[in-house]
mmCIF file of C-alpha atoms in Angstrom:
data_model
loop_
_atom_site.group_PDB
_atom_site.id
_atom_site.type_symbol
_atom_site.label_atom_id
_atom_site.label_comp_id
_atom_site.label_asym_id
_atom_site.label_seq_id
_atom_site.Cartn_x
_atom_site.Cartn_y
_atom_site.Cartn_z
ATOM 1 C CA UNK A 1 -23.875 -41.986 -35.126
ATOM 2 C CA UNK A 2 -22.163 -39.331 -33.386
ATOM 3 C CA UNK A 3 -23.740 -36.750 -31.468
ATOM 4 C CA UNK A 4 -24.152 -32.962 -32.507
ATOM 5 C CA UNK A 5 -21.873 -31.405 -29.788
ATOM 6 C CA UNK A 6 -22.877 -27.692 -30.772
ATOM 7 C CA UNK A 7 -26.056 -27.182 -28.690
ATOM 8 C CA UNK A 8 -23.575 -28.789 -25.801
ATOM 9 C CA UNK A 9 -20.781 -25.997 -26.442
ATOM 10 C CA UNK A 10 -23.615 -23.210 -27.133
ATOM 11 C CA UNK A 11 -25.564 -23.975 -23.980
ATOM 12 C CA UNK A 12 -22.244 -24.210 -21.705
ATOM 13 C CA UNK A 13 -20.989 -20.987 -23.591
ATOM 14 C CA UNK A 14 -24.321 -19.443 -22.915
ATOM 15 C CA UNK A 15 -24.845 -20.013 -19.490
ATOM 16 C CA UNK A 16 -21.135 -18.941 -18.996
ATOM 17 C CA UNK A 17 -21.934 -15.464 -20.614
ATOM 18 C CA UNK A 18 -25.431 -15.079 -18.613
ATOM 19 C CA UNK A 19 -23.487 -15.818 -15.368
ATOM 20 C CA UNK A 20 -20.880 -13.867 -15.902
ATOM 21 C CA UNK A 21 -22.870 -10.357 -17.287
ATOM 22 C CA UNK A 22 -25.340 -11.298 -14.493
ATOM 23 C CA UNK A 23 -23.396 -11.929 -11.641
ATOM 24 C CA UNK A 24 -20.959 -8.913 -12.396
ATOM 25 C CA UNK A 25 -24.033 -6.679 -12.945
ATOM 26 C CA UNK A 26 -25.626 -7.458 -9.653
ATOM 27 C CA UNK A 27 -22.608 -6.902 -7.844
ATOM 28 C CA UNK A 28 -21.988 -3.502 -10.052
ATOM 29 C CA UNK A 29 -25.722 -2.482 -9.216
ATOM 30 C CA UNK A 30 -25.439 -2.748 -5.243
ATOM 31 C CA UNK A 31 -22.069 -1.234 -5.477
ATOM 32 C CA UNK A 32 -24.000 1.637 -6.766
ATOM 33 C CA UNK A 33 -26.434 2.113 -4.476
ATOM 34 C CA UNK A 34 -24.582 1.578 -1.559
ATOM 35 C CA UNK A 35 -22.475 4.315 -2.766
ATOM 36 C CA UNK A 36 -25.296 6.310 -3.035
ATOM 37 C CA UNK A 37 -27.100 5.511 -0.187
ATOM 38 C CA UNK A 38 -23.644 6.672 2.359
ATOM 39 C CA UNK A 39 -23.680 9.912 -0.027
ATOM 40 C CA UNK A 40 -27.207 10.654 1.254
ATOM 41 C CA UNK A 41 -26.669 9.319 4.829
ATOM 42 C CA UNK A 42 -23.182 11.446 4.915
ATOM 43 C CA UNK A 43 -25.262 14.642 3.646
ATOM 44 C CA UNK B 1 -7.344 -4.930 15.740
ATOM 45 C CA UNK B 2 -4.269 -6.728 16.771
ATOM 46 C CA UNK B 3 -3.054 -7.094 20.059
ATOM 47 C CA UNK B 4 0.319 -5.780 19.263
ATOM 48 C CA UNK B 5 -1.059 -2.701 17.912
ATOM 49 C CA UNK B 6 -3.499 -1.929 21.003
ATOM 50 C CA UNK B 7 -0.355 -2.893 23.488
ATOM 51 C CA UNK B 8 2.383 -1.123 22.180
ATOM 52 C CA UNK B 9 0.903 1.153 20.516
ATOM 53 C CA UNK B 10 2.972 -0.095 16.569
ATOM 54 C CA UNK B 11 2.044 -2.516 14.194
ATOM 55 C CA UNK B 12 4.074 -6.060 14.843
ATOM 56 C CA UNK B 13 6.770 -6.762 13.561
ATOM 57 C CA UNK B 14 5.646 -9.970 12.020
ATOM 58 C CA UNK B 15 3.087 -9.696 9.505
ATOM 59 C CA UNK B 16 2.354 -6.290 10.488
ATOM 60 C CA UNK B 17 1.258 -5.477 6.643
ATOM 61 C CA UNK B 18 -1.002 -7.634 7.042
ATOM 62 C CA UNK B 19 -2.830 -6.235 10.406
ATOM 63 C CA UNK B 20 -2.067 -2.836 8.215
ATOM 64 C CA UNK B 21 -3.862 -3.540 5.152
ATOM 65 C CA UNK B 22 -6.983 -5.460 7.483
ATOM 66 C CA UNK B 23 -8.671 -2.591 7.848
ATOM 67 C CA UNK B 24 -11.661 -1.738 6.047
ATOM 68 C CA UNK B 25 -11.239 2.228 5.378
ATOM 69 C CA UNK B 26 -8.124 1.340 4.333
ATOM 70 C CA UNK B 27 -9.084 -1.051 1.828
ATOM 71 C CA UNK B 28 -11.633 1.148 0.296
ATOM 72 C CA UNK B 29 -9.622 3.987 -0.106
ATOM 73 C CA UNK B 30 -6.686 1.440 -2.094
ATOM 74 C CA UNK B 31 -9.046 -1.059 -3.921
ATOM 75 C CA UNK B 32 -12.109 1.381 -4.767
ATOM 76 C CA UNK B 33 -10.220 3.687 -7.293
ATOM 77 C CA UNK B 34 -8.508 0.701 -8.943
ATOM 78 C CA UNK B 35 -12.434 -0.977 -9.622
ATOM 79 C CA UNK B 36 -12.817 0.111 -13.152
ATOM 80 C CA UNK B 37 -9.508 -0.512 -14.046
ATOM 81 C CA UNK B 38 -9.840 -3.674 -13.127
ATOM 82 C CA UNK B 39 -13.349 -4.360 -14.343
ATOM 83 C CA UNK B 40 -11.941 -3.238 -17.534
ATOM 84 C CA UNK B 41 -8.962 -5.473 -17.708
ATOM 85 C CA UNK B 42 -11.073 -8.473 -16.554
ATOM 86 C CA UNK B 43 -13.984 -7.830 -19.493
ATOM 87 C CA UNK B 44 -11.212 -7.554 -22.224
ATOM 88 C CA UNK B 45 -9.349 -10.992 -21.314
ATOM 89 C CA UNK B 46 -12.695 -12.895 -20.870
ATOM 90 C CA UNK B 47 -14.106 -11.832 -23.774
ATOM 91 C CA UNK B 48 -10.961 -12.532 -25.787
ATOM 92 C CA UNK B 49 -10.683 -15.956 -24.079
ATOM 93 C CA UNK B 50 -13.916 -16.808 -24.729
ATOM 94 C CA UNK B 51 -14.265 -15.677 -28.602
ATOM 95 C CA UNK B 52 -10.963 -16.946 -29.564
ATOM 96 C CA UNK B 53 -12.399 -20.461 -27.797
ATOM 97 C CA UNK B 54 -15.472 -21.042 -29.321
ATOM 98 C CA UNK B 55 -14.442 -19.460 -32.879
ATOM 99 C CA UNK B 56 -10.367 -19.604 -33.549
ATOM 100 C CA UNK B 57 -9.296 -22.367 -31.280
ATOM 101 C CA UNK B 58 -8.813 -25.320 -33.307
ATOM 102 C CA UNK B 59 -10.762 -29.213 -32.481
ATOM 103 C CA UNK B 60 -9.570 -31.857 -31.179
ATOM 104 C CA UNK B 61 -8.362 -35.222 -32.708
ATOM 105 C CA UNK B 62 -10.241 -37.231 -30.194
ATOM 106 C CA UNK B 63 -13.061 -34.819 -28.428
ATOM 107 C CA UNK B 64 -13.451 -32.835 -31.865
ATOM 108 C CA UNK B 65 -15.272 -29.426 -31.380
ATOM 109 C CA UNK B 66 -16.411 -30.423 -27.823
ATOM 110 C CA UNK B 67 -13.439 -29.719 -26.605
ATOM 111 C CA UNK B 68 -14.344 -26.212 -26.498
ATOM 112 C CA UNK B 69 -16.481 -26.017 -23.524
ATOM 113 C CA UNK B 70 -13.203 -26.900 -22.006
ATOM 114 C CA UNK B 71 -12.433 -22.945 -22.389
ATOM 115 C CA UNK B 72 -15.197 -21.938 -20.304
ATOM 116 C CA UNK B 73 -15.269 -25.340 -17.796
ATOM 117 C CA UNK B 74 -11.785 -25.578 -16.609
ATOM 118 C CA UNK B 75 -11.020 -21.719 -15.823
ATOM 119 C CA UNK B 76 -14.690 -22.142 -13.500
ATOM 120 C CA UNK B 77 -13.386 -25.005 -11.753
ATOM 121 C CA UNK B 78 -10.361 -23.477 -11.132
ATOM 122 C CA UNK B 79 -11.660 -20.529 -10.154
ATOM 123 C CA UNK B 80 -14.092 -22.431 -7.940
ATOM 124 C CA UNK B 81 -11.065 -23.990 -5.828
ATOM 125 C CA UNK B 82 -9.630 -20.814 -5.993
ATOM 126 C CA UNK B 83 -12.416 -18.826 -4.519
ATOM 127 C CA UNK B 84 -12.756 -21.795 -1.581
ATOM 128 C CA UNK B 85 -9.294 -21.643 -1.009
ATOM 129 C CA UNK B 86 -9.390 -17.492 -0.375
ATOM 130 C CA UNK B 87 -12.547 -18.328 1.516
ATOM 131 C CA UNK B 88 -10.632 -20.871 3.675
ATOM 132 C CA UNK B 89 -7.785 -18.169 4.035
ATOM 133 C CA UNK B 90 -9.919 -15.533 5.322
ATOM 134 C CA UNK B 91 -11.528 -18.140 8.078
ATOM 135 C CA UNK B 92 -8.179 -18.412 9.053
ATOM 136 C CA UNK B 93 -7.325 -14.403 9.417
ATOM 137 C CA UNK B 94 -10.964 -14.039 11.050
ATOM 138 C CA UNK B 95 -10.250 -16.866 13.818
ATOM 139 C CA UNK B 96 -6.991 -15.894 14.753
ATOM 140 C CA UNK B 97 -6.840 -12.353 14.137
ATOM 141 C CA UNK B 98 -10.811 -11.313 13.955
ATOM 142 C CA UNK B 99 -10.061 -9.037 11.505
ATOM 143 C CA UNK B 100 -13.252 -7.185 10.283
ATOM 144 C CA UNK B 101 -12.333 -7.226 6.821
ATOM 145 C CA UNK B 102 -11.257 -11.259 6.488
ATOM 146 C CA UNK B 103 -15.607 -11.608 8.104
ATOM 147 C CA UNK B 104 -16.793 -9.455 5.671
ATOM 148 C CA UNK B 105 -14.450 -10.894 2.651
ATOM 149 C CA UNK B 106 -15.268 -14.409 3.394
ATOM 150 C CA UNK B 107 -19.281 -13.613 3.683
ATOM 151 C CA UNK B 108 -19.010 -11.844 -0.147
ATOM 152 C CA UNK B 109 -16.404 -14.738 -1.721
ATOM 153 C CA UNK B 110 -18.982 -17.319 -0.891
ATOM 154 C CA UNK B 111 -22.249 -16.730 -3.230
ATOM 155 C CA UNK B 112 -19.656 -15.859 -6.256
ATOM 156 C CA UNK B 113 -17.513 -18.390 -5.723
ATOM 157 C CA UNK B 114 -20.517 -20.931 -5.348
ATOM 158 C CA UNK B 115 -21.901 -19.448 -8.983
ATOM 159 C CA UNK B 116 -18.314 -20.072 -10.381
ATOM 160 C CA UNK B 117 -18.599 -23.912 -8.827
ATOM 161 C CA UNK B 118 -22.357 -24.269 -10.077
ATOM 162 C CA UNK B 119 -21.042 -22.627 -14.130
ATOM 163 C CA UNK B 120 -18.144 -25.257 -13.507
ATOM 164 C CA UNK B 121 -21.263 -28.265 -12.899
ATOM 165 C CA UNK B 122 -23.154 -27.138 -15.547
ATOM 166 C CA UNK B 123 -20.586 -26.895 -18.577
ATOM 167 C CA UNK B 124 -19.512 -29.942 -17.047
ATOM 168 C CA UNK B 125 -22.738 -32.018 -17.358
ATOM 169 C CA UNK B 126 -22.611 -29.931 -20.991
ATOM 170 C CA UNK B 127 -19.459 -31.434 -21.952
ATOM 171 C CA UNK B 128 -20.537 -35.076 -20.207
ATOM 172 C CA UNK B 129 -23.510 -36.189 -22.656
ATOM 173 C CA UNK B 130 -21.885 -35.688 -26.176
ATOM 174 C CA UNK B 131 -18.159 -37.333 -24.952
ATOM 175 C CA UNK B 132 -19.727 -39.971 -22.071
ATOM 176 C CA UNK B 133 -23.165 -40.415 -23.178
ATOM 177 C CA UNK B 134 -24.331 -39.052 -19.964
ATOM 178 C CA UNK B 135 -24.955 -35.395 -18.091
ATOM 179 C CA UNK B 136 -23.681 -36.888 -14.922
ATOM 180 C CA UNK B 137 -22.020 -39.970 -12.926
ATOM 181 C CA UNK B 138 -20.809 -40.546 -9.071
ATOM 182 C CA UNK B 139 -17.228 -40.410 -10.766
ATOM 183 C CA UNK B 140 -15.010 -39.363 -7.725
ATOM 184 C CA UNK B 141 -14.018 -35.784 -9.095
ATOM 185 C CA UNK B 142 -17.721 -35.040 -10.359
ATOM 186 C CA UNK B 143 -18.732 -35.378 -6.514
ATOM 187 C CA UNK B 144 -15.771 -33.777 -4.843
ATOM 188 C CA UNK B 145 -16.937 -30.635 -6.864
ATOM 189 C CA UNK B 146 -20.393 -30.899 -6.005
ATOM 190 C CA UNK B 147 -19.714 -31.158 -2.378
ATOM 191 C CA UNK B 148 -17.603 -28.051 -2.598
ATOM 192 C CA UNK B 149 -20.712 -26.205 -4.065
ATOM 193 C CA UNK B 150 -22.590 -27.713 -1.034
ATOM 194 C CA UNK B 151 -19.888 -26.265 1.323
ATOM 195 C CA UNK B 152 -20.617 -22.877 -0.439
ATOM 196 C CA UNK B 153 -24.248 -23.099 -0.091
ATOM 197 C CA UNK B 154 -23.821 -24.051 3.736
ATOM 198 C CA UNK B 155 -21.323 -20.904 4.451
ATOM 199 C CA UNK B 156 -23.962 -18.483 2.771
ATOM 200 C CA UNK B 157 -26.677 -20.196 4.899
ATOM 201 C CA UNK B 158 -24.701 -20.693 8.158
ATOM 202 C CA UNK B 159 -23.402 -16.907 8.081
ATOM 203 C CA UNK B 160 -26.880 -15.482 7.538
ATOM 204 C CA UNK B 161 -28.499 -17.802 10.289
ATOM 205 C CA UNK B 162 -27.825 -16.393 13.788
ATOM 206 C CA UNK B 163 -29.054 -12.972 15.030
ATOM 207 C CA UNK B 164 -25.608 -12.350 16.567
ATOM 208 C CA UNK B 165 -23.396 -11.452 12.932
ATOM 209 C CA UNK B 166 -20.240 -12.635 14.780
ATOM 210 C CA UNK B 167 -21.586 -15.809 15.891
ATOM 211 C CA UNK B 168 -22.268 -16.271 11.923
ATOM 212 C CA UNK B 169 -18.776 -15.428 11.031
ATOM 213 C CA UNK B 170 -17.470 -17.712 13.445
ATOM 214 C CA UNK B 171 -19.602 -20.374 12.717
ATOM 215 C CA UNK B 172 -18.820 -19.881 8.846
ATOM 216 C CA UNK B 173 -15.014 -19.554 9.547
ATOM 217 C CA UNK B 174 -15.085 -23.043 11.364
ATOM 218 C CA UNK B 175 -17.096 -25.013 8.572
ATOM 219 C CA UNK B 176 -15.064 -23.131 5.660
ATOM 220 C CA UNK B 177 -11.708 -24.248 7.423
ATOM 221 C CA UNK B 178 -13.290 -27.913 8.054
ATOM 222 C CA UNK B 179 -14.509 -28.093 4.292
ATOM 223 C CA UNK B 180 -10.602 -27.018 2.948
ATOM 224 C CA UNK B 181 -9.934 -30.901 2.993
ATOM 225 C CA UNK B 182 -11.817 -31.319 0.150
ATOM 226 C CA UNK B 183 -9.484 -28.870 -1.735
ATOM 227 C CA UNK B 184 -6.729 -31.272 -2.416
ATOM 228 C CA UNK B 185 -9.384 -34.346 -2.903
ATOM 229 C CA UNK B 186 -10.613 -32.484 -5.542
ATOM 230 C CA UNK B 187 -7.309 -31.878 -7.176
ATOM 231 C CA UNK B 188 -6.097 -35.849 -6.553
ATOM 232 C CA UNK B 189 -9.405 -37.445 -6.761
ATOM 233 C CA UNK B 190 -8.433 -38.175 -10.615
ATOM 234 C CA UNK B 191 -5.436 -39.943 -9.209
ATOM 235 C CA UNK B 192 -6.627 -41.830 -5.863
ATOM 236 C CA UNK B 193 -9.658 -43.703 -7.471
ATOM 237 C CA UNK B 194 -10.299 -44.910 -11.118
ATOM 238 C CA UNK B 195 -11.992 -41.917 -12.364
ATOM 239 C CA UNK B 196 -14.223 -41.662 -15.778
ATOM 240 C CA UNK B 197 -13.314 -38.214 -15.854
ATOM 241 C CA UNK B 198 -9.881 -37.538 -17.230
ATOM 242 C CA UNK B 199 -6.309 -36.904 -15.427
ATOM 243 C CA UNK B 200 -4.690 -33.620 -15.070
ATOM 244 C CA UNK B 201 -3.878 -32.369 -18.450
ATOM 245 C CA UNK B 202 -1.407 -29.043 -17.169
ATOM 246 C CA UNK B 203 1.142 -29.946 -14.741
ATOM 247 C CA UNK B 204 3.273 -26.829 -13.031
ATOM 248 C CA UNK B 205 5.709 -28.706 -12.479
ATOM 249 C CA UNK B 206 6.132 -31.466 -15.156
ATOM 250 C CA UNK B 207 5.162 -30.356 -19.172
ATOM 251 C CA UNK B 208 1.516 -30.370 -20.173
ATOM 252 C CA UNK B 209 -0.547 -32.840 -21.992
ATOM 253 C CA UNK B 210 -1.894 -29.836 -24.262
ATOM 254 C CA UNK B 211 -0.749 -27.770 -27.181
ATOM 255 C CA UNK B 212 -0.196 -24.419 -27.650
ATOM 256 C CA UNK B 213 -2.784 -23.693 -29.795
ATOM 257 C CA UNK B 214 -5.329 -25.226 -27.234
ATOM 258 C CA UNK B 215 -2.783 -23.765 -24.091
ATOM 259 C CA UNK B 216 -2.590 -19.739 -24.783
ATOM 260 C CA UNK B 217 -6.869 -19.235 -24.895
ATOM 261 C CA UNK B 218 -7.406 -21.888 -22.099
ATOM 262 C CA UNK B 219 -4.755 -19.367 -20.555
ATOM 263 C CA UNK B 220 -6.364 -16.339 -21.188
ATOM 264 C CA UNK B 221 -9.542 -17.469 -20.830
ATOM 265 C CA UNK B 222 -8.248 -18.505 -17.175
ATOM 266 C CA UNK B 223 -6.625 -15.307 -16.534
ATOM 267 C CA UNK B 224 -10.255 -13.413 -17.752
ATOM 268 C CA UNK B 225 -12.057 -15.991 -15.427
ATOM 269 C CA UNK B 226 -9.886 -15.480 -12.321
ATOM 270 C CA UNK B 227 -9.910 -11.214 -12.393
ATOM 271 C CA UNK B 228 -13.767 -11.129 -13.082
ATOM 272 C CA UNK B 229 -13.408 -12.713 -9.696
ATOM 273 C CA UNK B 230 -11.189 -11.033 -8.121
ATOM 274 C CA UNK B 231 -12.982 -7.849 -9.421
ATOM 275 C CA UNK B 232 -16.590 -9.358 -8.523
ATOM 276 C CA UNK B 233 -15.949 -9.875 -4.807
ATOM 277 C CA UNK B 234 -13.519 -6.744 -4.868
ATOM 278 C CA UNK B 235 -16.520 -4.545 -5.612
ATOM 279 C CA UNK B 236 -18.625 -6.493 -3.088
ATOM 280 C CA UNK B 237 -16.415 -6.064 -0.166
ATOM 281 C CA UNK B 238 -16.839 -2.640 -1.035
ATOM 282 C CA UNK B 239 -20.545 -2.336 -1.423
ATOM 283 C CA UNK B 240 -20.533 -4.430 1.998
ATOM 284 C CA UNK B 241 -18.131 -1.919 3.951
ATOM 285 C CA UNK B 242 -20.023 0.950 2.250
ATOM 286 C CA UNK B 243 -23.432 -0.528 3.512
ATOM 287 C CA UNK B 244 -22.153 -0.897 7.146
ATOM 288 C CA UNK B 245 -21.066 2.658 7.322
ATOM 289 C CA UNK B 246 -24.227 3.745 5.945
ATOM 290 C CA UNK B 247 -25.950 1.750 8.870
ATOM 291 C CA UNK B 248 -23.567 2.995 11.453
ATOM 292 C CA UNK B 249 -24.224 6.982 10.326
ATOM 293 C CA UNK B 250 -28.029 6.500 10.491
ATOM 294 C CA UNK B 251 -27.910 4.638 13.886
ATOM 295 C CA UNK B 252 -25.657 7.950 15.474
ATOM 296 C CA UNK B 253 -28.441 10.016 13.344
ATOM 297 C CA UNK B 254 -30.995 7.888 15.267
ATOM 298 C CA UNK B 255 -29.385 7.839 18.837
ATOM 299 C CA UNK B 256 -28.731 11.866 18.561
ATOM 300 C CA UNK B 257 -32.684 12.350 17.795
ATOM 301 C CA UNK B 258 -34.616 13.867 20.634
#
C-alpha cells in the first residue's frame, strides 16, 4: 500500500510559508527600528 | 577604500564601478527606495509559484502528487547555493579590497541563506519518506547540502566570535572562500558517486528532463524564491548600515559630553 503523500507536501509547503513570512518579517521588523532608532539619534 | 582612489585621487580604471558602488551611503541611498518595490514583486511571484504548485500544477506519472514539494524544495536549494556562492563572492571583495559593504553583506547573507539551506533539508526529508521510504540517507548530495548548512552555521558563529569585528570578517571571509569547494560537489555529487537521489532534471545547456506544465511554476516559483532573497538580505544590509550609523552618532554624542 502506498503512502498518503499529502501530510508530506502540506508539512514541506507549511514550513516553506512559516519560513518565508517569518524570516521576511524579522528582517522587515529590525529594518524598522533601525530606521527609527538613527531618526531619534539624528534628532 | 581603494588604493587607486586614495592615490590619485579617481576611481580605477578597472572595476572602478565596483569600488563606486562599495560604499555603504551609497548603497542605501540606491537600494533603500527600491525595498518595497521589490518586496512587492518578490511576494506576488512566490505566492503565485507556490499556489499554482500545490493546487494547478498537474502529478506526476511516477512520483504522483509528491512531486509537488518539488516547487518549494528545488527553488531553496538553489537558492541555498546561490546565497553561498554571493557569500563566497563577498569574502572575495572583503579580502582583496576590504570593502565595508562586501563585511557587512557577507555577515547578513549568512543566517538567510542558512534558513533557505535548512527549508531546502526539511522539504527534502518531506519529499524522502513517501518516494524512498525514508526521511534521510548518507546519499552523497543529501550530505554535500548538509555540510553547506554547517558552513553557514560556522560563518554566523565565526563572525560573531572575536571582540575585534574585523578579525571576524576576516576570519569568516577565509572559511566562506575555503567552504566554496563544496559548491560544485554539490552540483556534481549526483554524477561522481551512485546517488539515491536523482540526476539533474534542467540542464542550461542541453534540454530538460521536465515539461512545461511542471517547468513554468517550478520557474516562477524559483524566480519568487530567489528575489525574497535578494530582497531579505537587501533590507538587512540596510538595517545593518543603518544600525552602525546610529552607533557612530551616539558615540560623537558621547565623546562631545562634558
Amino acid at each position: 500500500m502506498s503512502i498518503n503523500p499529502w501530510p508530506f507536501i502540506n508539512g514541506a509547503y507549511g514550513a516553506s510559508v512559516l519560513f518565508l513570512a517569518g524570516a521576511g518579517w524579522l528582517v522587515f521588523k529590525r529594518y524598522r527600528r533601525a530606521r527609527r532608532r538613527l531618526a531619534q539619534a539624528e534628532a | 577604500m581603494n588604493e587607486n582612489v586614495l592615490a590619485q585621487g579617481r576611481t580605477a580604471a578597472k572595476g572602478g564601478w565596483l569600488h563606486y558602488f562599495a560604499n555603504p551611503g551609497r548603497f542605501l541611498r540606491i537600494v533603500q527606495p527600491a525595498l518595497p518595490w521589490l518586496a512587492a514583486l518578490s511576494l506576488m511571484l512566490t505566492v503565485t509559484g507556490i499556489v499554482w504548485g500545490y493546487e494547478f500544477a498537474p502529478a506526476d506519472w511516477q512520483q504522483g502528487n509528491a512531486v509537488r514539494i518539488m516547487y518549494v524544495h528545488v527553488p531553496a536549494a538553489w537558492v541555498a547555493m546561490a546565497g553561498y556562492a554571493a557569500l563566497a563572492i563577498c569574502s572575495f571583495f572583503s579580502i582583496v579590497w576590504r570593502h565595508p559593504l562586501a563585511d557587512i553583506a557577507a555577515e547578513e547573507i549568512a543566517p538567510i541563506g542558512a534558513g533557505f539551506t535548512a527549508l531546502c533539508l526539511v522539504s527534502g526529508s518531506l519529499w524522502g519518506k513517501p518516494m524512498w521510504g525514508a526521511y534521510w540517507v548518507w546519499d552523497a548530495r543529501l550530505t554535500s547540502v548538509l555540510i553547506l548548512f554547517f558552513l553557514y552555521l560556522g560563518h554566523i558563529a565565526l563572525v560573531r566570535a572575536f571582540d575585534n569585528k574585523a578579525h571576524g570578517y576576516r576570519a569568516g571571509a577565509i572559511l566562506a572562500l575555503v567552504g566554496a569547494i563544496n559548491l560544485p560537489i554539490i552540483v556534481f555529487s549526483v554524477q561522481w558517486w551512485n546517488t539515491l537521489h536523482q540526476g539533474n532534471t534542467i540542464s542550461l545547456i542541453g534540454p530538460s528532463k521536465i515539461y512545461i506544465t511542471m517547468l513554468y511554476p517550478l520557474l516562477v516559483s524559483t524566480l519568487g524564491f530567489y528575489l525574497s532573497f535578494i530582497t531579505m538580505v537587501c533590507t538587512a544590509i540596510c538595517a545593518a548600515i543603518n544600525e552602525r550609523k546610529t552607533s557612530a552618532l551616539l558615540l560623537a554624542a558621547a565623546e562631545r559630553a562634558p
